[in-house]
PDB file of C-alpha atoms in Angstrom:
ATOM      1  CA  MET A   1       0.000   0.000   0.000  1.00  0.00           C
ATOM      2  CA  LEU A   2       1.198   3.499  -0.820  1.00  0.00           C
ATOM      3  CA  PRO A   3       1.633   6.111   1.956  1.00  0.00           C
ATOM      4  CA  THR A   4      -1.625   7.418   3.393  1.00  0.00           C
ATOM      5  CA  ALA A   5      -3.173  10.433   1.713  1.00  0.00           C
ATOM      6  CA  LEU A   6      -5.083  11.641   4.763  1.00  0.00           C
ATOM      7  CA  PRO A   7      -3.570  14.162   7.214  1.00  0.00           C
ATOM      8  CA  VAL A   8      -3.482  13.287  10.903  1.00  0.00           C
ATOM      9  CA  LEU A   9      -4.919  16.459  12.459  1.00  0.00           C
ATOM     10  CA  PRO A  10      -8.709  17.019  12.116  1.00  0.00           C
ATOM     11  CA  ARG A  11      -8.334  20.626  10.927  1.00  0.00           C
ATOM     12  CA  GLU A  12      -5.881  19.546   8.257  1.00  0.00           C
ATOM     13  CA  ARG A  13      -8.267  16.767   7.273  1.00  0.00           C
ATOM     14  CA  ASP A  14     -10.997  19.349   6.769  1.00  0.00           C
ATOM     15  CA  ASP A  15      -8.769  21.293   4.393  1.00  0.00           C
ATOM     16  CA  TRP A  16      -7.717  18.094   2.603  1.00  0.00           C
ATOM     17  CA  VAL A  17     -11.343  17.074   2.011  1.00  0.00           C
ATOM     18  CA  LEU A  18     -12.371  20.568   0.878  1.00  0.00           C
ATOM     19  CA  SER A  19      -9.460  20.890  -1.525  1.00  0.00           C
ATOM     20  CA  ARG A  20     -10.541  17.774  -3.439  1.00  0.00           C
ATOM     21  CA  ARG A  21     -14.167  18.682  -3.928  1.00  0.00           C
ATOM     22  CA  PRO A  22     -15.670  19.196  -7.376  1.00  0.00           C
ATOM     23  CA  PRO A  23     -18.130  22.105  -7.742  1.00  0.00           C
ATOM     24  CA  ARG A  24     -21.428  21.994  -5.849  1.00  0.00           C
ATOM     25  CA  ASN A  25     -24.703  22.024  -7.787  1.00  0.00           C
ATOM     26  CA  SER A  26     -26.711  25.173  -8.419  1.00  0.00           C
ATOM     27  CA  LEU A  27     -29.927  25.069  -6.367  1.00  0.00           C
ATOM     28  CA  ASP A  28     -33.230  26.921  -5.929  1.00  0.00           C
ATOM     29  CA  LEU A  29     -33.707  28.144  -2.338  1.00  0.00           C
ATOM     30  CA  LEU A  30     -37.450  27.547  -2.532  1.00  0.00           C
ATOM     31  CA  ARG A  31     -37.362  24.023  -3.939  1.00  0.00           C
ATOM     32  CA  ALA A  32     -36.199  20.737  -2.537  1.00  0.00           C
ATOM     33  CA  TYR A  33     -33.482  19.453  -4.853  1.00  0.00           C
ATOM     34  CA  ALA A  34     -35.283  16.105  -5.221  1.00  0.00           C
ATOM     35  CA  ALA A  35     -38.424  14.343  -4.052  1.00  0.00           C
ATOM     36  CA  LEU A  36     -39.842  10.871  -4.597  1.00  0.00           C
ATOM     37  CA  VAL A  37     -42.116   8.175  -3.206  1.00  0.00           C
ATOM     38  CA  GLU A  38     -40.833   4.623  -2.914  1.00  0.00           C
ATOM     39  CA  PRO A  39     -41.832   1.517  -0.965  1.00  0.00           C
ATOM     40  CA  GLU A  40     -40.063   0.553   2.249  1.00  0.00           C
ATOM     41  CA  VAL A  41     -40.929  -2.187   4.688  1.00  0.00           C
ATOM     42  CA  GLY A  42     -42.436  -0.491   7.711  1.00  0.00           C
ATOM     43  CA  PRO A  43     -42.982  -1.333  11.388  1.00  0.00           C
ATOM     44  CA  SER A  44     -45.877  -3.552  10.327  1.00  0.00           C
ATOM     45  CA  GLY A  45     -43.502  -5.785   8.375  1.00  0.00           C
ATOM     46  CA  LEU A  46     -45.230  -4.848   5.122  1.00  0.00           C
ATOM     47  CA  GLU A  47     -44.060  -2.504   2.379  1.00  0.00           C
ATOM     48  CA  GLU A  48     -45.565   0.959   2.695  1.00  0.00           C
ATOM     49  CA  PRO A  49     -45.174   4.078   0.537  1.00  0.00           C
ATOM     50  CA  VAL A  50     -42.632   6.537   1.918  1.00  0.00           C
ATOM     51  CA  ALA A  51     -42.222  10.067   0.586  1.00  0.00           C
ATOM     52  CA  THR A  52     -38.670  11.421   0.663  1.00  0.00           C
ATOM     53  CA  VAL A  53     -38.002  15.138   0.318  1.00  0.00           C
ATOM     54  CA  PHE A  54     -34.353  16.104  -0.129  1.00  0.00           C
ATOM     55  CA  LEU A  55     -34.195  19.582   1.357  1.00  0.00           C
ATOM     56  CA  THR A  56     -32.004  22.399   0.076  1.00  0.00           C
ATOM     57  CA  ASN A  57     -30.197  23.937   3.041  1.00  0.00           C
ATOM     58  CA  ARG A  58     -26.922  25.057   4.536  1.00  0.00           C
ATOM     59  CA  GLU A  59     -24.036  22.624   4.268  1.00  0.00           C
ATOM     60  CA  CYS A  60     -23.178  20.351   7.185  1.00  0.00           C
ATOM     61  CA  PRO A  61     -20.320  21.792   9.317  1.00  0.00           C
ATOM     62  CA  PHE A  62     -18.562  18.391   9.447  1.00  0.00           C
ATOM     63  CA  ARG A  63     -16.207  17.320   6.637  1.00  0.00           C
ATOM     64  CA  CYS A  64     -16.647  13.556   6.565  1.00  0.00           C
ATOM     65  CA  VAL A  65     -14.188  11.877   4.221  1.00  0.00           C
ATOM     66  CA  MET A  66     -16.807   9.695   2.496  1.00  0.00           C
ATOM     67  CA  CYS A  67     -19.600  12.276   2.152  1.00  0.00           C
ATOM     68  CA  ASP A  68     -20.792  13.662  -1.185  1.00  0.00           C
ATOM     69  CA  LEU A  69     -24.098  15.114   0.054  1.00  0.00           C
ATOM     70  CA  TRP A  70     -22.629  18.633   0.258  1.00  0.00           C
ATOM     71  CA  ARG A  71     -22.968  18.838  -3.544  1.00  0.00           C
ATOM     72  CA  ASN A  72     -26.652  19.685  -3.030  1.00  0.00           C
ATOM     73  CA  THR A  73     -26.293  22.203  -0.202  1.00  0.00           C
ATOM     74  CA  LEU A  74     -25.908  25.949   0.245  1.00  0.00           C
ATOM     75  CA  PRO A  75     -22.719  27.684   1.440  1.00  0.00           C
ATOM     76  CA  ASP A  76     -24.703  30.084   3.662  1.00  0.00           C
ATOM     77  CA  PRO A  77     -27.290  29.659   6.451  1.00  0.00           C
ATOM     78  CA  THR A  78     -30.751  28.675   5.227  1.00  0.00           C
ATOM     79  CA  PRO A  79     -33.153  31.657   5.057  1.00  0.00           C
ATOM     80  CA  LEU A  80     -36.279  31.666   7.210  1.00  0.00           C
ATOM     81  CA  SER A  81     -39.400  30.135   5.614  1.00  0.00           C
ATOM     82  CA  ALA A  82     -37.428  28.463   2.808  1.00  0.00           C
ATOM     83  CA  ILE A  83     -37.742  24.934   4.246  1.00  0.00           C
ATOM     84  CA  PRO A  84     -41.531  25.012   4.798  1.00  0.00           C
ATOM     85  CA  GLU A  85     -41.955  26.272   1.250  1.00  0.00           C
ATOM     86  CA  GLN A  86     -39.760  23.458  -0.072  1.00  0.00           C
ATOM     87  CA  VAL A  87     -41.762  20.854   1.837  1.00  0.00           C
ATOM     88  CA  ARG A  88     -45.082  22.363   0.743  1.00  0.00           C
ATOM     89  CA  ARG A  89     -44.137  22.362  -2.932  1.00  0.00           C
ATOM     90  CA  ALA A  90     -42.639  18.884  -2.866  1.00  0.00           C
ATOM     91  CA  LEU A  91     -45.623  17.275  -1.144  1.00  0.00           C
ATOM     92  CA  ALA A  92     -48.045  18.962  -3.557  1.00  0.00           C
ATOM     93  CA  GLU A  93     -46.286  17.199  -6.441  1.00  0.00           C
ATOM     94  CA  LEU A  94     -45.930  13.742  -4.864  1.00  0.00           C
ATOM     95  CA  PRO A  95     -48.470  10.909  -4.709  1.00  0.00           C
ATOM     96  CA  PRO A  96     -49.892   9.985  -1.285  1.00  0.00           C
ATOM     97  CA  ALA A  97     -47.659   8.209   1.239  1.00  0.00           C
ATOM     98  CA  ARG A  98     -47.953   7.026   4.849  1.00  0.00           C
ATOM     99  CA  HIS A  99     -44.506   8.089   6.034  1.00  0.00           C
ATOM    100  CA  LEU A 100     -42.218  11.028   5.269  1.00  0.00           C
ATOM    101  CA  LYS A 101     -38.438  11.393   5.193  1.00  0.00           C
ATOM    102  CA  LEU A 102     -37.099  14.936   5.434  1.00  0.00           C
ATOM    103  CA  TYR A 103     -33.482  14.407   4.451  1.00  0.00           C
ATOM    104  CA  ASN A 104     -31.237  17.421   4.339  1.00  0.00           C
ATOM    105  CA  ALA A 105     -27.649  16.411   3.528  1.00  0.00           C
ATOM    106  CA  GLY A 106     -26.574  17.215   7.048  1.00  0.00           C
ATOM    107  CA  SER A 107     -28.256  17.624  10.417  1.00  0.00           C
ATOM    108  CA  PHE A 108     -31.924  18.525  10.725  1.00  0.00           C
ATOM    109  CA  PHE A 109     -31.400  20.044  14.167  1.00  0.00           C
ATOM    110  CA  ASP A 110     -28.476  22.224  13.079  1.00  0.00           C
ATOM    111  CA  PRO A 111     -30.095  25.663  13.498  1.00  0.00           C
ATOM    112  CA  LEU A 112     -28.188  27.082  10.539  1.00  0.00           C
ATOM    113  CA  ALA A 113     -29.540  24.310   8.290  1.00  0.00           C
ATOM    114  CA  ILE A 114     -33.176  24.191   9.466  1.00  0.00           C
ATOM    115  CA  PRO A 115     -34.171  27.369  11.356  1.00  0.00           C
ATOM    116  CA  PRO A 116     -35.953  26.383  14.592  1.00  0.00           C
ATOM    117  CA  THR A 117     -38.533  29.114  14.059  1.00  0.00           C
ATOM    118  CA  ASP A 118     -39.730  27.079  11.055  1.00  0.00           C
ATOM    119  CA  TYR A 119     -40.342  23.904  13.112  1.00  0.00           C
ATOM    120  CA  GLU A 120     -43.989  24.645  13.837  1.00  0.00           C
ATOM    121  CA  GLU A 121     -44.878  25.199  10.185  1.00  0.00           C
ATOM    122  CA  ILE A 122     -42.890  22.142   9.106  1.00  0.00           C
ATOM    123  CA  ALA A 123     -44.655  20.009  11.725  1.00  0.00           C
ATOM    124  CA  GLY A 124     -48.017  21.188  10.434  1.00  0.00           C
ATOM    125  CA  LEU A 125     -47.080  20.087   6.922  1.00  0.00           C
ATOM    126  CA  CYS A 126     -46.137  16.671   8.382  1.00  0.00           C
ATOM    127  CA  ALA A 127     -49.556  16.204   9.991  1.00  0.00           C
ATOM    128  CA  PRO A 128     -50.916  13.773   7.340  1.00  0.00           C
ATOM    129  CA  PHE A 129     -48.069  11.312   7.967  1.00  0.00           C
ATOM    130  CA  GLU A 130     -47.821   8.570  10.603  1.00  0.00           C
ATOM    131  CA  ARG A 131     -44.069   8.890  10.934  1.00  0.00           C
ATOM    132  CA  VAL A 132     -41.454  11.508  10.006  1.00  0.00           C
ATOM    133  CA  ILE A 133     -37.796  10.544   9.642  1.00  0.00           C
ATOM    134  CA  VAL A 134     -35.049  13.166   9.835  1.00  0.00           C
ATOM    135  CA  GLU A 135     -31.269  12.730   9.873  1.00  0.00           C
ATOM    136  CA  CYS A 136     -28.884  14.337  12.337  1.00  0.00           C
ATOM    137  CA  HIS A 137     -25.356  14.186  13.737  1.00  0.00           C
ATOM    138  CA  PRO A 138     -25.295  13.364  17.476  1.00  0.00           C
ATOM    139  CA  ALA A 139     -23.770  16.776  18.217  1.00  0.00           C
ATOM    140  CA  PHE A 140     -27.088  18.465  17.349  1.00  0.00           C
ATOM    141  CA  ILE A 141     -29.527  16.037  19.005  1.00  0.00           C
ATOM    142  CA  GLY A 142     -30.884  17.668  22.155  1.00  0.00           C
ATOM    143  CA  PRO A 143     -33.515  20.264  23.131  1.00  0.00           C
ATOM    144  CA  ARG A 144     -34.368  21.177  19.529  1.00  0.00           C
ATOM    145  CA  ALA A 145     -35.172  17.529  18.784  1.00  0.00           C
ATOM    146  CA  LEU A 146     -37.487  17.469  21.801  1.00  0.00           C
ATOM    147  CA  ARG A 147     -39.270  20.596  20.583  1.00  0.00           C
ATOM    148  CA  PHE A 148     -39.821  19.201  17.089  1.00  0.00           C
ATOM    149  CA  ARG A 149     -41.023  15.880  18.545  1.00  0.00           C
ATOM    150  CA  GLU A 150     -43.589  17.737  20.678  1.00  0.00           C
ATOM    151  CA  LEU A 151     -44.863  19.668  17.668  1.00  0.00           C
ATOM    152  CA  LEU A 152     -45.261  16.460  15.671  1.00  0.00           C
ATOM    153  CA  GLN A 153     -47.015  14.723  18.567  1.00  0.00           C
ATOM    154  CA  GLU A 154     -49.666  17.446  18.540  1.00  0.00           C
ATOM    155  CA  HIS A 155     -50.654  16.055  15.132  1.00  0.00           C
ATOM    156  CA  GLY A 156     -50.319  12.392  16.120  1.00  0.00           C
ATOM    157  CA  THR A 157     -47.098  11.968  14.140  1.00  0.00           C
ATOM    158  CA  ARG A 158     -44.133   9.968  15.430  1.00  0.00           C
ATOM    159  CA  LEU A 159     -40.535  11.178  15.046  1.00  0.00           C
ATOM    160  CA  GLU A 160     -37.696   8.907  13.939  1.00  0.00           C
ATOM    161  CA  VAL A 161     -34.118  10.188  13.893  1.00  0.00           C
ATOM    162  CA  ALA A 162     -31.486   8.705  11.585  1.00  0.00           C
ATOM    163  CA  VAL A 163     -27.886   8.775  12.808  1.00  0.00           C
ATOM    164  CA  GLY A 164     -24.815   7.948  10.731  1.00  0.00           C
ATOM    165  CA  LEU A 165     -22.833   5.611  12.959  1.00  0.00           C
ATOM    166  CA  GLU A 166     -20.914   4.439   9.840  1.00  0.00           C
ATOM    167  CA  THR A 167     -18.694   1.901  11.654  1.00  0.00           C
ATOM    168  CA  VAL A 168     -17.714   0.819  15.156  1.00  0.00           C
ATOM    169  CA  HIS A 169     -14.106   0.314  14.063  1.00  0.00           C
ATOM    170  CA  VAL A 170     -12.615   3.005  16.317  1.00  0.00           C
ATOM    171  CA  GLY A 171      -9.621   3.838  14.111  1.00  0.00           C
ATOM    172  CA  VAL A 172     -11.645   4.015  10.905  1.00  0.00           C
ATOM    173  CA  LEU A 173     -14.430   6.097  12.478  1.00  0.00           C
ATOM    174  CA  GLU A 174     -11.876   8.621  13.750  1.00  0.00           C
ATOM    175  CA  ARG A 175     -10.139   8.873  10.380  1.00  0.00           C
ATOM    176  CA  LEU A 176     -13.439   9.364   8.586  1.00  0.00           C
ATOM    177  CA  ASN A 177     -13.405  12.813  10.227  1.00  0.00           C
ATOM    178  CA  LYS A 178     -16.916  12.228  11.525  1.00  0.00           C
ATOM    179  CA  ARG A 179     -16.117  14.097  14.798  1.00  0.00           C
ATOM    180  CA  MET A 180     -18.008  11.534  16.875  1.00  0.00           C
ATOM    181  CA  THR A 181     -17.244   8.333  18.770  1.00  0.00           C
ATOM    182  CA  VAL A 182     -19.109   5.093  19.380  1.00  0.00           C
ATOM    183  CA  ALA A 183     -19.693   6.360  22.931  1.00  0.00           C
ATOM    184  CA  ASP A 184     -21.313   9.512  21.470  1.00  0.00           C
ATOM    185  CA  PHE A 185     -23.594   7.288  19.419  1.00  0.00           C
ATOM    186  CA  ARG A 186     -24.606   5.213  22.425  1.00  0.00           C
ATOM    187  CA  ARG A 187     -25.394   8.342  24.483  1.00  0.00           C
ATOM    188  CA  THR A 188     -27.510   9.694  21.641  1.00  0.00           C
ATOM    189  CA  ALA A 189     -29.360   6.391  21.283  1.00  0.00           C
ATOM    190  CA  LYS A 190     -30.212   6.463  25.003  1.00  0.00           C
ATOM    191  CA  PHE A 191     -31.415  10.070  24.726  1.00  0.00           C
ATOM    192  CA  LEU A 192     -33.708   9.187  21.820  1.00  0.00           C
ATOM    193  CA  SER A 193     -35.081   6.126  23.606  1.00  0.00           C
ATOM    194  CA  ARG A 194     -35.772   8.028  26.842  1.00  0.00           C
ATOM    195  CA  ASN A 195     -37.652  10.658  24.880  1.00  0.00           C
ATOM    196  CA  GLU A 196     -39.772   8.372  22.699  1.00  0.00           C
ATOM    197  CA  MET A 197     -37.968   8.991  19.422  1.00  0.00           C
ATOM    198  CA  ALA A 198     -37.188   6.011  17.209  1.00  0.00           C
ATOM    199  CA  LEU A 199     -33.630   5.407  16.020  1.00  0.00           C
ATOM    200  CA  ARG A 200     -32.548   4.633  12.456  1.00  0.00           C
ATOM    201  CA  VAL A 201     -28.845   3.960  11.845  1.00  0.00           C
ATOM    202  CA  PHE A 202     -26.730   4.351   8.709  1.00  0.00           C
ATOM    203  CA  LEU A 203     -23.785   1.949   8.394  1.00  0.00           C
ATOM    204  CA  LEU A 204     -21.060   1.805   5.762  1.00  0.00           C
ATOM    205  CA  VAL A 205     -20.119  -1.424   4.021  1.00  0.00           C
ATOM    206  CA  ARG A 206     -16.366  -1.323   3.418  1.00  0.00           C
ATOM    207  CA  PRO A 207     -15.264   2.180   4.378  1.00  0.00           C
ATOM    208  CA  PRO A 208     -11.631   3.129   3.660  1.00  0.00           C
ATOM    209  CA  TRP A 209      -8.713   1.326   5.320  1.00  0.00           C
ATOM    210  CA  LEU A 210     -10.473  -2.066   5.452  1.00  0.00           C
ATOM    211  CA  SER A 211     -10.075  -5.079   3.184  1.00  0.00           C
ATOM    212  CA  GLU A 212     -13.124  -6.737   1.618  1.00  0.00           C
ATOM    213  CA  ASN A 213     -13.322  -9.383   4.355  1.00  0.00           C
ATOM    214  CA  ALA A 214     -12.655  -6.879   7.126  1.00  0.00           C
ATOM    215  CA  GLY A 215     -15.320  -4.640   5.635  1.00  0.00           C
ATOM    216  CA  ILE A 216     -17.861  -7.435   6.018  1.00  0.00           C
ATOM    217  CA  GLU A 217     -16.729  -8.263   9.554  1.00  0.00           C
ATOM    218  CA  TRP A 218     -16.887  -4.686  10.815  1.00  0.00           C
ATOM    219  CA  ALA A 219     -20.221  -3.971   9.153  1.00  0.00           C
ATOM    220  CA  CYS A 220     -21.644  -6.985  11.008  1.00  0.00           C
ATOM    221  CA  ARG A 221     -20.085  -5.816  14.272  1.00  0.00           C
ATOM    222  CA  SER A 222     -21.570  -2.388  13.678  1.00  0.00           C
ATOM    223  CA  LEU A 223     -25.012  -3.932  13.180  1.00  0.00           C
ATOM    224  CA  ASP A 224     -24.666  -5.642  16.546  1.00  0.00           C
ATOM    225  CA  VAL A 225     -23.893  -2.333  18.276  1.00  0.00           C
ATOM    226  CA  ALA A 226     -26.777  -0.587  16.524  1.00  0.00           C
ATOM    227  CA  TRP A 227     -29.247  -3.311  17.561  1.00  0.00           C
ATOM    228  CA  GLU A 228     -27.952  -3.218  21.155  1.00  0.00           C
ATOM    229  CA  ALA A 229     -28.538   0.548  21.174  1.00  0.00           C
ATOM    230  CA  GLY A 230     -32.181   0.049  20.203  1.00  0.00           C
ATOM    231  CA  ALA A 231     -32.143   0.816  16.471  1.00  0.00           C
ATOM    232  CA  GLU A 232     -35.455   0.060  14.797  1.00  0.00           C
ATOM    233  CA  VAL A 233     -33.941   0.318  11.316  1.00  0.00           C
ATOM    234  CA  CYS A 234     -30.384  -0.216  10.080  1.00  0.00           C
ATOM    235  CA  CYS A 235     -29.510   0.957   6.563  1.00  0.00           C
ATOM    236  CA  LEU A 236     -26.455  -0.573   4.898  1.00  0.00           C
ATOM    237  CA  ILE A 237     -24.692   1.922   2.629  1.00  0.00           C
ATOM    238  CA  PRO A 238     -22.061   0.580   0.208  1.00  0.00           C
ATOM    239  CA  THR A 239     -19.247   3.138   0.361  1.00  0.00           C
ATOM    240  CA  ARG A 240     -19.158   5.123  -2.887  1.00  0.00           C
ATOM    241  CA  ALA A 241     -16.785   7.384  -4.747  1.00  0.00           C
ATOM    242  CA  GLY A 242     -17.792  10.716  -6.237  1.00  0.00           C
ATOM    243  CA  ASN A 243     -16.590  13.393  -3.819  1.00  0.00           C
ATOM    244  CA  GLY A 244     -12.896  13.740  -4.706  1.00  0.00           C
ATOM    245  CA  ALA A 245     -11.619  12.474  -1.349  1.00  0.00           C
ATOM    246  CA  MET A 246     -12.623   8.882  -2.015  1.00  0.00           C
ATOM    247  CA  GLU A 247     -10.938   8.982  -5.410  1.00  0.00           C
ATOM    248  CA  ALA A 248      -7.728  10.157  -3.735  1.00  0.00           C
ATOM    249  CA  LEU A 249      -7.861   7.261  -1.267  1.00  0.00           C
ATOM    250  CA  ARG A 250      -8.478   4.851  -4.108  1.00  0.00           C
ATOM    251  CA  GLU A 251      -5.366   6.104  -5.881  1.00  0.00           C
ATOM    252  CA  THR A 252      -3.226   5.393  -2.812  1.00  0.00           C
ATOM    253  CA  GLY A 253      -4.734   1.926  -2.379  1.00  0.00           C
ATOM    254  CA  GLU A 254      -6.484   2.856   0.863  1.00  0.00           C
ATOM    255  CA  TRP A 255      -9.976   2.135  -0.398  1.00  0.00           C
ATOM    256  CA  SER A 256     -11.815   0.043  -2.948  1.00  0.00           C
ATOM    257  CA  PRO A 257     -15.595  -0.081  -3.319  1.00  0.00           C
ATOM    258  CA  PRO A 258     -17.353  -3.126  -1.865  1.00  0.00           C
ATOM    259  CA  THR A 259     -18.750  -5.866  -4.084  1.00  0.00           C
ATOM    260  CA  LEU A 260     -22.375  -6.877  -4.356  1.00  0.00           C
ATOM    261  CA  GLU A 261     -21.392 -10.124  -2.684  1.00  0.00           C
ATOM    262  CA  SER A 262     -20.157  -8.230   0.393  1.00  0.00           C
ATOM    263  CA  LEU A 263     -23.394  -6.280   0.651  1.00  0.00           C
ATOM    264  CA  GLU A 264     -25.316  -9.555   0.361  1.00  0.00           C
ATOM    265  CA  CYS A 265     -23.259 -11.087   3.185  1.00  0.00           C
ATOM    266  CA  VAL A 266     -23.885  -8.182   5.542  1.00  0.00           C
ATOM    267  CA  LEU A 267     -27.597  -8.042   4.727  1.00  0.00           C
ATOM    268  CA  GLU A 268     -27.884 -11.798   5.339  1.00  0.00           C
ATOM    269  CA  TYR A 269     -26.183 -11.357   8.715  1.00  0.00           C
ATOM    270  CA  GLY A 270     -28.507  -8.509   9.628  1.00  0.00           C
ATOM    271  CA  LEU A 271     -31.616 -10.480   8.730  1.00  0.00           C
ATOM    272  CA  ALA A 272     -30.411 -13.454  10.772  1.00  0.00           C
ATOM    273  CA  HIS A 273     -29.528 -11.415  13.873  1.00  0.00           C
ATOM    274  CA  ARG A 274     -31.982  -8.510  13.940  1.00  0.00           C
ATOM    275  CA  PRO A 275     -34.143  -8.175  17.050  1.00  0.00           C
ATOM    276  CA  GLN A 276     -37.829  -8.856  16.661  1.00  0.00           C
ATOM    277  CA  GLY A 277     -39.621  -5.888  15.108  1.00  0.00           C
ATOM    278  CA  SER A 278     -36.499  -4.240  13.684  1.00  0.00           C
ATOM    279  CA  ARG A 279     -35.560  -3.994  10.004  1.00  0.00           C
ATOM    280  CA  VAL A 280     -32.331  -4.012   8.040  1.00  0.00           C
ATOM    281  CA  LEU A 281     -32.186  -2.527   4.551  1.00  0.00           C
ATOM    282  CA  ALA A 282     -29.514  -2.438   1.867  1.00  0.00           C
ATOM    283  CA  ASP A 283     -29.250   0.886   0.025  1.00  0.00           C
ATOM    284  CA  LEU A 284     -29.775   0.062  -3.643  1.00  0.00           C
ATOM    285  CA  TRP A 285     -29.236   3.514  -5.133  1.00  0.00           C
ATOM    286  CA  ASP A 286     -27.028   3.155  -8.237  1.00  0.00           C
ATOM    287  CA  ILE A 287     -26.224  -0.321  -6.991  1.00  0.00           C
ATOM    288  CA  GLU A 288     -25.123  -1.745 -10.339  1.00  0.00           C
ATOM    289  CA  GLN A 289     -21.785   0.061 -10.014  1.00  0.00           C
ATOM    290  CA  PHE A 290     -20.691  -2.492  -7.406  1.00  0.00           C
ATOM    291  CA  ALA A 291     -21.145  -5.501  -9.684  1.00  0.00           C
ATOM    292  CA  THR A 292     -17.998  -7.450 -10.514  1.00  0.00           C
ATOM    293  CA  CYS A 293     -19.608 -10.031 -12.817  1.00  0.00           C
ATOM    294  CA  GLY A 294     -21.955  -9.196 -15.678  1.00  0.00           C
ATOM    295  CA  ASP A 295     -23.484 -12.664 -15.636  1.00  0.00           C
ATOM    296  CA  CYS A 296     -24.976 -12.489 -12.142  1.00  0.00           C
ATOM    297  CA  ALA A 297     -25.282  -8.749 -11.405  1.00  0.00           C
ATOM    298  CA  ALA A 298     -29.001  -8.508 -12.177  1.00  0.00           C
ATOM    299  CA  ALA A 299     -29.792 -11.600 -10.115  1.00  0.00           C
ATOM    300  CA  ARG A 300     -27.811 -10.279  -7.144  1.00  0.00           C
ATOM    301  CA  VAL A 301     -29.537  -6.899  -7.259  1.00  0.00           C
ATOM    302  CA  ALA A 302     -32.906  -8.653  -7.466  1.00  0.00           C
ATOM    303  CA  ARG A 303     -31.953 -10.821  -4.483  1.00  0.00           C
ATOM    304  CA  LEU A 304     -31.023  -7.766  -2.411  1.00  0.00           C
ATOM    305  CA  ALA A 305     -34.302  -6.067  -3.345  1.00  0.00           C
ATOM    306  CA  THR A 306     -36.306  -9.163  -2.367  1.00  0.00           C
ATOM    307  CA  MET A 307     -34.544  -9.436   0.999  1.00  0.00           C
ATOM    308  CA  ASN A 308     -35.234  -5.737   1.628  1.00  0.00           C
ATOM    309  CA  GLN A 309     -38.890  -6.303   0.834  1.00  0.00           C
ATOM    310  CA  THR A 310     -39.495  -9.538   2.713  1.00  0.00           C
ATOM    311  CA  GLN A 311     -36.947  -9.177   5.534  1.00  0.00           C
ATOM    312  CA  ARG A 312     -36.099 -12.833   4.980  1.00  0.00           C
ATOM    313  CA  PRO A 313     -33.027 -14.564   3.504  1.00  0.00           C
ATOM    314  CA  VAL A 314     -33.227 -15.641  -0.132  1.00  0.00           C
ATOM    315  CA  ALA A 315     -31.349 -18.518  -1.762  1.00  0.00           C
ATOM    316  CA  ALA A 316     -27.848 -17.481  -2.836  1.00  0.00           C
ATOM    317  CA  VAL A 317     -27.152 -16.694  -6.487  1.00  0.00           C
ATOM    318  CA  GLN A 318     -25.193 -19.415  -8.261  1.00  0.00           C
ATOM    319  CA  CYS A 319     -22.654 -18.170 -10.809  1.00  0.00           C
ATOM    320  CA  ARG A 320     -19.342 -19.225 -12.312  1.00  0.00           C
ATOM    321  CA  CYS A 321     -17.745 -16.246 -10.535  1.00  0.00           C
ATOM    322  CA  THR A 322     -18.404 -17.833  -7.133  1.00  0.00           C
ATOM    323  CA  PRO A 323     -16.942 -21.335  -6.871  1.00  0.00           C
ATOM    324  CA  ALA A 324     -19.232 -23.921  -5.299  1.00  0.00           C
ATOM    325  CA  GLU A 325     -18.418 -24.782  -1.674  1.00  0.00           C
TER     326      GLU A 325
END
C-alpha cells in the first residue's frame, strides 16, 4: 500500500477534504433538490409508501471523508421560511404516502440548516403522515429535537431520527473525520429512547482502510452495536466514490468499493440477527456500479431487493464467478 493520503490532524483533514471537492450544484432556495415516493418495509412488516423530500439547506459543518451530500447544499445559512416552502411544494407534487423522510444532507437540528422558528410550520405540513424521519449528527440532538417531537405529537405523528454511525471500528471512524465516537452514538441512542424517538442507523459497508473481508466483519459488528442501542432500522450503505476524497484514497490503495457479494453477506447477517420488530435494509441507489460479474449482477440486485422487501433470507445466487463450496 502506498503512503496514506489523509492528514493526521482534524483541521488539516478538513482542508484536505475541501481541496478535493468538485463544484457543488446550483440550487433553488425555494425548492427541494429532489423528491420521490418509494416503498419501504415499515414497522408492520409490510411494504408501505414513503415520501422522501431532499431539502435544500446550509451545508453540514462536518467534513466527513466519504460524504458527497454537500454537492446539493448551500454555502450560507438557510433563510427563514425556505424549508416550509420546499416541503409544501414537494408534497403537492408527490403521490400519497404514509410516512415522510425529510433528508437534508446534514443535520436537521443544526439551526443554521433548518431554522428552529420554522419547526412549527414544518410540523403542520407533516400532519398527514404517521411517521417523520429526519437525519442528524449526534452533536445536534438535544432540546431542539425534543421541541420538534412535541410539535409532531400534537398532530399524532411519530418522530424517527437517523444517525450515521458508519462503523464501530474506532480507528476508521476517527479517520473518517466524523467528529463523533461510538460512545457519542450510544449516548444519543439512550437520549432518543428516553424521549420516545425512534432510532434509524446508517452503516457503511467497506469504508476506507479495510479489506473486503474486514469490511464485512466490521459492518456486522456495527449492526450488533446498533441493535444493542435500540435501532429500529439499520440501513447498509455501500461506500461510494464521487466526492474527490474517495478517489484520492483509491489512488493510494487505501480504499476500494465493496462488491455486491459483500453487501449480500452483511444483509444476510442482519436479517439473521436482527431483534424482533427491527428492520435491516440495503441501500440500492445506483447499486449496479458495485457488480464485478456481468453474468450475475441482475440476479444479485434482485436478491437484495427481495430481501429488503421480505426481511427474509433468499437462496444465494449461483454463478461461475463464485466457486461452489
